[in-house]
Amino acid sequence: MTSQYRVNYHLRAHKRDSLIEFIKGMLLTPFVLHSQPTNAQTHVTENAQRFSEIFSSIEHLIQEHRSFTHQGIPTYSRLAKLVPSIGTFFTPLPLQQAFERVNAQDKISARKHVPPSFNDVRRILNMAQAMAIAPQLKLVTFDGDMTLYADGQNFEEDHGLTALLISLLRRGINVAIVTAAGYGDDAKRYEHRLSGLLAGFGKARLEAEEAARFFVLGGECNFLFRTVIQQGNRYGLEYVSDAEYSASGLRSWTDSQVQQLLDVAEAELRDCVERMAISAEILRKPRAVGLVPQAQLTREQLDECALSSQLALLKYQGSPKSQPCDVPIPFCAFNGGNDCWVDIGNKLIGVRILQDMLESPPEATLHVGDQFLSTGNDLSTRTACCTCWIINPEETERILTELEKMF
């Protein structure tokens, strides 16, 4: 499921998802009309039935939209008229079944005072996507921070996610971490961040063929690593040079162009520091530039830095009304939660590189991440593959556990 956003801070569009807001609105009407039941059990049953019918109707709208998309006329669908920013659905979404599974766990229909929320709908969409993609899944990509481990932390040894990731690898499914963390071709830096997971591979005694299905793609799309068994049966990462895989059609920029673009981004970040009187350090890397605060900033300040940088780079490339992935040199300007970064390239390119290399089509590829708002760096992946929007590693574990039941 994909959406393309026009950012208007005053309307808070950068903090919304159009499809989720539409579904929330549909669910709100029966909740309000029937919020004062005379019989508690009847209320729960009837609410579940009403919500289930709504999800069934939305499921049909999505299937109709998919049909029009296949005909090359997606804007003709009823859903496109109701949610103009809607994008492509690479699989059907069994929303009615997904609601029933999530409702059985979270008792959404039993609530009398709190209507179905953004997070409720997000989790139902995640469940539906997992149910739809499980039979043909070939590649799962993950964000790093706040998806597999806490922000700025490392993957801990004996984490519950370790066994779930190993299970995917043993099933023949490719797994990759597509992260903004950019350490160049320094495998040791990435190994340090993933030390607990790599140790878990060792404890599980993964075969070389199984371990080779695990990849790390750093700097959004710039530095690719594969897992190998090193001397002493130690599991580590090996840098894959650009010559070993085809990325020329996706990464066609020169180093000179990259540095010019980063100069513009750096100047804009320094302007943000000056006009908002921010105490922060500006860090320049070969293919990224970032603002790292020395004191905690508000979300609004980080959003301002991300949106200011985004507009400055769009203007520089002569396309102020375009999206960051639709310009000559694609980039990603994002609020990282505690900092703000501008990366050359984006996760859309990263996912497509892996899809091409591993021959995994969009309907067989799933990206799991926490940054799907317009100032997040996972949003662009919706153009390339199916997605699950989680908010912490615990939710990642939950969705992978559900996925495991579907194989």
PDB file of N, CA and C in Angstrom, residues 9-77:
ATOM      1  N   TYR A   9       2.445  21.742   6.655  1.00  0.00           N
ATOM      2  CA  TYR A   9       2.594  21.584   8.102  1.00  0.00           C
ATOM      3  C   TYR A   9       1.378  22.091   8.857  1.00  0.00           C
ATOM      4  N   HIS A  10       0.755  23.156   8.350  1.00  0.00           N
ATOM      5  CA  HIS A  10      -0.385  23.741   9.050  1.00  0.00           C
ATOM      6  C   HIS A  10      -1.575  22.784   9.094  1.00  0.00           C
ATOM      7  N   LEU A  11      -1.679  21.919   8.100  1.00  0.00           N
ATOM      8  CA  LEU A  11      -2.734  20.911   8.099  1.00  0.00           C
ATOM      9  C   LEU A  11      -2.274  19.611   8.746  1.00  0.00           C
ATOM     10  N   ARG A  12      -1.024  19.582   9.215  1.00  0.00           N
ATOM     11  CA  ARG A  12      -0.438  18.413   9.879  1.00  0.00           C
ATOM     12  C   ARG A  12      -0.433  17.187   8.954  1.00  0.00           C
ATOM     13  N   ALA A  13      -0.409  17.440   7.637  1.00  0.00           N
ATOM     14  CA  ALA A  13      -0.431  16.319   6.701  1.00  0.00           C
ATOM     15  C   ALA A  13       0.785  15.428   6.849  1.00  0.00           C
ATOM     16  N   HIS A  14       1.890  16.010   7.321  1.00  0.00           N
ATOM     17  CA  HIS A  14       3.110  15.207   7.453  1.00  0.00           C
ATOM     18  C   HIS A  14       3.018  14.246   8.623  1.00  0.00           C
ATOM     19  N   LYS A  15       1.962  14.356   9.435  1.00  0.00           N
ATOM     20  CA  LYS A  15       1.779  13.459  10.564  1.00  0.00           C
ATOM     21  C   LYS A  15       0.584  12.526  10.347  1.00  0.00           C
ATOM     22  N   ARG A  16       0.074  12.469   9.119  1.00  0.00           N
ATOM     23  CA  ARG A  16      -1.108  11.676   8.835  1.00  0.00           C
ATOM     24  C   ARG A  16      -0.839  10.654   7.729  1.00  0.00           C
ATOM     25  N   ASP A  17      -1.671   9.646   7.706  1.00  0.00           N
ATOM     26  CA  ASP A  17      -1.689   8.693   6.606  1.00  0.00           C
ATOM     27  C   ASP A  17      -3.110   8.693   6.076  1.00  0.00           C
ATOM     28  N   SER A  18      -3.280   9.037   4.810  1.00  0.00           N
ATOM     29  CA  SER A  18      -4.613   9.273   4.256  1.00  0.00           C
ATOM     30  C   SER A  18      -5.500   8.035   4.316  1.00  0.00           C
ATOM     31  N   LEU A  19      -4.939   6.868   3.997  1.00  0.00           N
ATOM     32  CA  LEU A  19      -5.752   5.652   4.019  1.00  0.00           C
ATOM     33  C   LEU A  19      -6.200   5.320   5.439  1.00  0.00           C
ATOM     34  N   ILE A  20      -5.291   5.420   6.392  1.00  0.00           N
ATOM     35  CA  ILE A  20      -5.650   5.113   7.776  1.00  0.00           C
ATOM     36  C   ILE A  20      -6.685   6.099   8.295  1.00  0.00           C
ATOM     37  N   GLU A  21      -6.533   7.368   7.967  1.00  0.00           N
ATOM     38  CA  GLU A  21      -7.517   8.362   8.401  1.00  0.00           C
ATOM     39  C   GLU A  21      -8.882   8.073   7.787  1.00  0.00           C
ATOM     40  N   PHE A  22      -8.908   7.649   6.530  1.00  0.00           N
ATOM     41  CA  PHE A  22     -10.174   7.305   5.878  1.00  0.00           C
ATOM     42  C   PHE A  22     -10.850   6.133   6.588  1.00  0.00           C
ATOM     43  N   ILE A  23     -10.088   5.094   6.887  1.00  0.00           N
ATOM     44  CA  ILE A  23     -10.662   3.927   7.569  1.00  0.00           C
ATOM     45  C   ILE A  23     -11.140   4.301   8.968  1.00  0.00           C
ATOM     46  N   LYS A  24     -10.359   5.106   9.678  1.00  0.00           N
ATOM     47  CA  LYS A  24     -10.787   5.572  11.010  1.00  0.00           C
ATOM     48  C   LYS A  24     -12.135   6.270  10.936  1.00  0.00           C
ATOM     49  N   GLY A  25     -12.295   7.142   9.941  1.00  0.00           N
ATOM     50  CA  GLY A  25     -13.554   7.871   9.788  1.00  0.00           C
ATOM     51  C   GLY A  25     -14.720   6.943   9.527  1.00  0.00           C
ATOM     52  N   MET A  26     -14.496   5.904   8.721  1.00  0.00           N
ATOM     53  CA  MET A  26     -15.553   4.937   8.444  1.00  0.00           C
ATOM     54  C   MET A  26     -15.962   4.181   9.706  1.00  0.00           C
ATOM     55  N   LEU A  27     -14.999   3.872  10.551  1.00  0.00           N
ATOM     56  CA  LEU A  27     -15.287   3.116  11.774  1.00  0.00           C
ATOM     57  C   LEU A  27     -15.898   3.981  12.863  1.00  0.00           C
ATOM     58  N   LEU A  28     -15.699   5.287  12.783  1.00  0.00           N
ATOM     59  CA  LEU A  28     -16.172   6.179  13.844  1.00  0.00           C
ATOM     60  C   LEU A  28     -17.695   6.265  13.880  1.00  0.00           C
ATOM     61  N   THR A  29     -18.346   6.243  12.723  1.00  0.00           N
ATOM     62  CA  THR A  29     -19.805   6.419  12.689  1.00  0.00           C
ATOM     63  C   THR A  29     -20.552   5.362  13.489  1.00  0.00           C
ATOM     64  N   PRO A  30     -20.337   4.065  13.243  1.00  0.00           N
ATOM     65  CA  PRO A  30     -21.058   3.087  14.062  1.00  0.00           C
ATOM     66  C   PRO A  30     -20.661   3.134  15.527  1.00  0.00           C
ATOM     67  N   PHE A  31     -19.407   3.488  15.808  1.00  0.00           N
ATOM     68  CA  PHE A  31     -18.995   3.576  17.212  1.00  0.00           C
ATOM     69  C   PHE A  31     -19.795   4.653  17.935  1.00  0.00           C
ATOM     70  N   VAL A  32     -19.930   5.822  17.310  1.00  0.00           N
ATOM     71  CA  VAL A  32     -20.654   6.936  17.943  1.00  0.00           C
ATOM     72  C   VAL A  32     -22.136   6.624  18.064  1.00  0.00           C
ATOM     73  N   LEU A  33     -22.731   6.055  17.021  1.00  0.00           N
ATOM     74  CA  LEU A  33     -24.171   5.798  17.019  1.00  0.00           C
ATOM     75  C   LEU A  33     -24.582   4.710  18.001  1.00  0.00           C
ATOM     76  N   HIS A  34     -23.664   3.830  18.322  1.00  0.00           N
ATOM     77  CA  HIS A  34     -24.018   2.692  19.182  1.00  0.00           C
ATOM     78  C   HIS A  34     -23.115   2.613  20.410  1.00  0.00           C
ATOM     79  N   SER A  35     -22.736   3.762  20.966  1.00  0.00           N
ATOM     80  CA  SER A  35     -21.775   3.785  22.075  1.00  0.00           C
ATOM     81  C   SER A  35     -22.418   3.618  23.443  1.00  0.00           C
ATOM     82  N   GLN A  36     -23.763   3.605  23.520  1.00  0.00           N
ATOM     83  CA  GLN A  36     -24.440   3.461  24.811  1.00  0.00           C
ATOM     84  C   GLN A  36     -25.340   2.236  24.791  1.00  0.00           C
ATOM     85  N   PRO A  37     -24.761   1.056  24.856  1.00  0.00           N
ATOM     86  CA  PRO A  37     -25.552  -0.174  24.747  1.00  0.00           C
ATOM     87  C   PRO A  37     -26.355  -0.453  26.010  1.00  0.00           C
ATOM     88  N   THR A  38     -27.437  -1.195  25.822  1.00  0.00           N
ATOM     89  CA  THR A  38     -28.218  -1.638  26.987  1.00  0.00           C
ATOM     90  C   THR A  38     -27.708  -2.973  27.508  1.00  0.00           C
ATOM     91  N   ASN A  39     -27.071  -3.730  26.638  1.00  0.00           N
ATOM     92  CA  ASN A  39     -26.532  -5.045  27.026  1.00  0.00           C
ATOM     93  C   ASN A  39     -25.084  -5.126  26.576  1.00  0.00           C
ATOM     94  N   ALA A  40     -24.183  -5.371  27.528  1.00  0.00           N
ATOM     95  CA  ALA A  40     -22.752  -5.301  27.239  1.00  0.00           C
ATOM     96  C   ALA A  40     -22.333  -6.346  26.202  1.00  0.00           C
ATOM     97  N   GLN A  41     -22.786  -7.590  26.360  1.00  0.00           N
ATOM     98  CA  GLN A  41     -22.356  -8.645  25.454  1.00  0.00           C
ATOM     99  C   GLN A  41     -22.909  -8.426  24.045  1.00  0.00           C
ATOM    100  N   THR A  42     -24.152  -7.966  23.989  1.00  0.00           N
ATOM    101  CA  THR A  42     -24.745  -7.654  22.685  1.00  0.00           C
ATOM    102  C   THR A  42     -23.958  -6.546  22.001  1.00  0.00           C
ATOM    103  N   HIS A  43     -23.530  -5.560  22.800  1.00  0.00           N
ATOM    104  CA  HIS A  43     -22.746  -4.442  22.270  1.00  0.00           C
ATOM    105  C   HIS A  43     -21.452  -4.940  21.623  1.00  0.00           C
ATOM    106  N   VAL A  44     -20.757  -5.841  22.294  1.00  0.00           N
ATOM    107  CA  VAL A  44     -19.487  -6.355  21.778  1.00  0.00           C
ATOM    108  C   VAL A  44     -19.716  -7.109  20.468  1.00  0.00           C
ATOM    109  N   THR A  45     -20.714  -7.960  20.451  1.00  0.00           N
ATOM    110  CA  THR A  45     -20.992  -8.776  19.263  1.00  0.00           C
ATOM    111  C   THR A  45     -21.418  -7.907  18.085  1.00  0.00           C
ATOM    112  N   GLU A  46     -22.341  -6.975  18.336  1.00  0.00           N
ATOM    113  CA  GLU A  46     -22.840  -6.130  17.253  1.00  0.00           C
ATOM    114  C   GLU A  46     -21.762  -5.179  16.733  1.00  0.00           C
ATOM    115  N   ASN A  47     -20.952  -4.646  17.652  1.00  0.00           N
ATOM    116  CA  ASN A  47     -19.860  -3.774  17.220  1.00  0.00           C
ATOM    117  C   ASN A  47     -18.883  -4.531  16.331  1.00  0.00           C
ATOM    118  N   ALA A  48     -18.535  -5.751  16.730  1.00  0.00           N
ATOM    119  CA  ALA A  48     -17.614  -6.554  15.937  1.00  0.00           C
ATOM    120  C   ALA A  48     -18.190  -6.810  14.550  1.00  0.00           C
ATOM    121  N   GLN A  49     -19.508  -7.073  14.490  1.00  0.00           N
ATOM    122  CA  GLN A  49     -20.134  -7.326  13.203  1.00  0.00           C
ATOM    123  C   GLN A  49     -20.113  -6.073  12.326  1.00  0.00           C
ATOM    124  N   ARG A  50     -20.411  -4.907  12.923  1.00  0.00           N
ATOM    125  CA  ARG A  50     -20.402  -3.662  12.143  1.00  0.00           C
ATOM    126  C   ARG A  50     -19.010  -3.344  11.628  1.00  0.00           C
ATOM    127  N   PHE A  51     -18.012  -3.448  12.505  1.00  0.00           N
ATOM    128  CA  PHE A  51     -16.638  -3.164  12.091  1.00  0.00           C
ATOM    129  C   PHE A  51     -16.190  -4.148  11.005  1.00  0.00           C
ATOM    130  N   SER A  52     -16.568  -5.424  11.176  1.00  0.00           N
ATOM    131  CA  SER A  52     -16.186  -6.442  10.207  1.00  0.00           C
ATOM    132  C   SER A  52     -16.772  -6.132   8.829  1.00  0.00           C
ATOM    133  N   GLU A  53     -18.025  -5.674   8.799  1.00  0.00           N
ATOM    134  CA  GLU A  53     -18.670  -5.326   7.525  1.00  0.00           C
ATOM    135  C   GLU A  53     -17.968  -4.151   6.856  1.00  0.00           C
ATOM    136  N   ILE A  54     -17.538  -3.176   7.654  1.00  0.00           N
ATOM    137  CA  ILE A  54     -16.831  -2.023   7.100  1.00  0.00           C
ATOM    138  C   ILE A  54     -15.501  -2.460   6.490  1.00  0.00           C
ATOM    139  N   PHE A  55     -14.767  -3.300   7.195  1.00  0.00           N
ATOM    140  CA  PHE A  55     -13.485  -3.772   6.656  1.00  0.00           C
ATOM    141  C   PHE A  55     -13.699  -4.612   5.396  1.00  0.00           C
ATOM    142  N   SER A  56     -14.800  -5.369   5.346  1.00  0.00           N
ATOM    143  CA  SER A  56     -15.114  -6.125   4.141  1.00  0.00           C
ATOM    144  C   SER A  56     -15.357  -5.186   2.960  1.00  0.00           C
ATOM    145  N   SER A  57     -16.078  -4.088   3.201  1.00  0.00           N
ATOM    146  CA  SER A  57     -16.347  -3.118   2.141  1.00  0.00           C
ATOM    147  C   SER A  57     -15.062  -2.451   1.657  1.00  0.00           C
ATOM    148  N   ILE A  58     -14.168  -2.098   2.599  1.00  0.00           N
ATOM    149  CA  ILE A  58     -12.898  -1.466   2.220  1.00  0.00           C
ATOM    150  C   ILE A  58     -12.028  -2.464   1.459  1.00  0.00           C
ATOM    151  N   GLU A  59     -12.095  -3.720   1.859  1.00  0.00           N
ATOM    152  CA  GLU A  59     -11.362  -4.779   1.152  1.00  0.00           C
ATOM    153  C   GLU A  59     -11.790  -4.823  -0.319  1.00  0.00           C
ATOM    154  N   HIS A  60     -13.103  -4.706  -0.564  1.00  0.00           N
ATOM    155  CA  HIS A  60     -13.608  -4.705  -1.939  1.00  0.00           C
ATOM    156  C   HIS A  60     -13.172  -3.447  -2.687  1.00  0.00           C
ATOM    157  N   LEU A  61     -13.145  -2.299  -2.002  1.00  0.00           N
ATOM    158  CA  LEU A  61     -12.665  -1.071  -2.634  1.00  0.00           C
ATOM    159  C   LEU A  61     -11.211  -1.215  -3.071  1.00  0.00           C
ATOM    160  N   ILE A  62     -10.403  -1.836  -2.237  1.00  0.00           N
ATOM    161  CA  ILE A  62      -8.985  -2.030  -2.559  1.00  0.00           C
ATOM    162  C   ILE A  62      -8.847  -2.972  -3.755  1.00  0.00           C
ATOM    163  N   GLN A  63      -9.654  -4.034  -3.778  1.00  0.00           N
ATOM    164  CA  GLN A  63      -9.563  -4.968  -4.891  1.00  0.00           C
ATOM    165  C   GLN A  63      -9.989  -4.298  -6.203  1.00  0.00           C
ATOM    166  N   GLU A  64     -11.005  -3.448  -6.130  1.00  0.00           N
ATOM    167  CA  GLU A  64     -11.422  -2.696  -7.318  1.00  0.00           C
ATOM    168  C   GLU A  64     -10.303  -1.766  -7.773  1.00  0.00           C
ATOM    169  N   HIS A  65      -9.645  -1.102  -6.817  1.00  0.00           N
ATOM    170  CA  HIS A  65      -8.534  -0.202  -7.143  1.00  0.00           C
ATOM    171  C   HIS A  65      -7.396  -0.977  -7.801  1.00  0.00           C
ATOM    172  N   ARG A  66      -7.110  -2.169  -7.312  1.00  0.00           N
ATOM    173  CA  ARG A  66      -6.074  -3.008  -7.924  1.00  0.00           C
ATOM    174  C   ARG A  66      -6.442  -3.346  -9.369  1.00  0.00           C
ATOM    175  N   SER A  67      -7.719  -3.621  -9.601  1.00  0.00           N
ATOM    176  CA  SER A  67      -8.162  -3.948 -10.955  1.00  0.00           C
ATOM    177  C   SER A  67      -7.960  -2.761 -11.897  1.00  0.00           C
ATOM    178  N   PHE A  68      -8.344  -1.564 -11.461  1.00  0.00           N
ATOM    179  CA  PHE A  68      -8.140  -0.371 -12.279  1.00  0.00           C
ATOM    180  C   PHE A  68      -6.647  -0.080 -12.470  1.00  0.00           C
ATOM    181  N   THR A  69      -5.848  -0.347 -11.445  1.00  0.00           N
ATOM    182  CA  THR A  69      -4.401  -0.143 -11.558  1.00  0.00           C
ATOM    183  C   THR A  69      -3.815  -1.046 -12.633  1.00  0.00           C
ATOM    184  N   HIS A  70      -4.234  -2.300 -12.659  1.00  0.00           N
ATOM    185  CA  HIS A  70      -3.747  -3.248 -13.665  1.00  0.00           C
ATOM    186  C   HIS A  70      -4.151  -2.820 -15.081  1.00  0.00           C
ATOM    187  N   GLN A  71      -5.263  -2.085 -15.182  1.00  0.00           N
ATOM    188  CA  GLN A  71      -5.701  -1.571 -16.479  1.00  0.00           C
ATOM    189  C   GLN A  71      -5.008  -0.261 -16.852  1.00  0.00           C
ATOM    190  N   GLY A  72      -4.192   0.268 -15.906  1.00  0.00           N
ATOM    191  CA  GLY A  72      -3.485   1.516 -16.178  1.00  0.00           C
ATOM    192  C   GLY A  72      -4.295   2.765 -15.911  1.00  0.00           C
ATOM    193  N   ILE A  73      -5.423   2.627 -15.216  1.00  0.00           N
ATOM    194  CA  ILE A  73      -6.280   3.788 -14.922  1.00  0.00           C
ATOM    195  C   ILE A  73      -6.655   3.802 -13.431  1.00  0.00           C
ATOM    196  N   PRO A  74      -5.667   3.845 -12.535  1.00  0.00           N
ATOM    197  CA  PRO A  74      -5.974   3.766 -11.093  1.00  0.00           C
ATOM    198  C   PRO A  74      -6.843   4.905 -10.579  1.00  0.00           C
ATOM    199  N   THR A  75      -6.771   6.071 -11.202  1.00  0.00           N
ATOM    200  CA  THR A  75      -7.553   7.214 -10.714  1.00  0.00           C
ATOM    201  C   THR A  75      -9.047   7.048 -10.956  1.00  0.00           C
ATOM    202  N   TYR A  76      -9.439   6.021 -11.721  1.00  0.00           N
ATOM    203  CA  TYR A  76     -10.862   5.785 -11.990  1.00  0.00           C
ATOM    204  C   TYR A  76     -11.545   5.032 -10.849  1.00  0.00           C
ATOM    205  N   SER A  77     -10.781   4.486  -9.934  1.00  0.00           N
ATOM    206  CA  SER A  77     -11.383   3.678  -8.867  1.00  0.00           C
ATOM    207  C   SER A  77     -12.114   4.551  -7.862  1.00  0.00           C
TER     208      SER A  77
END
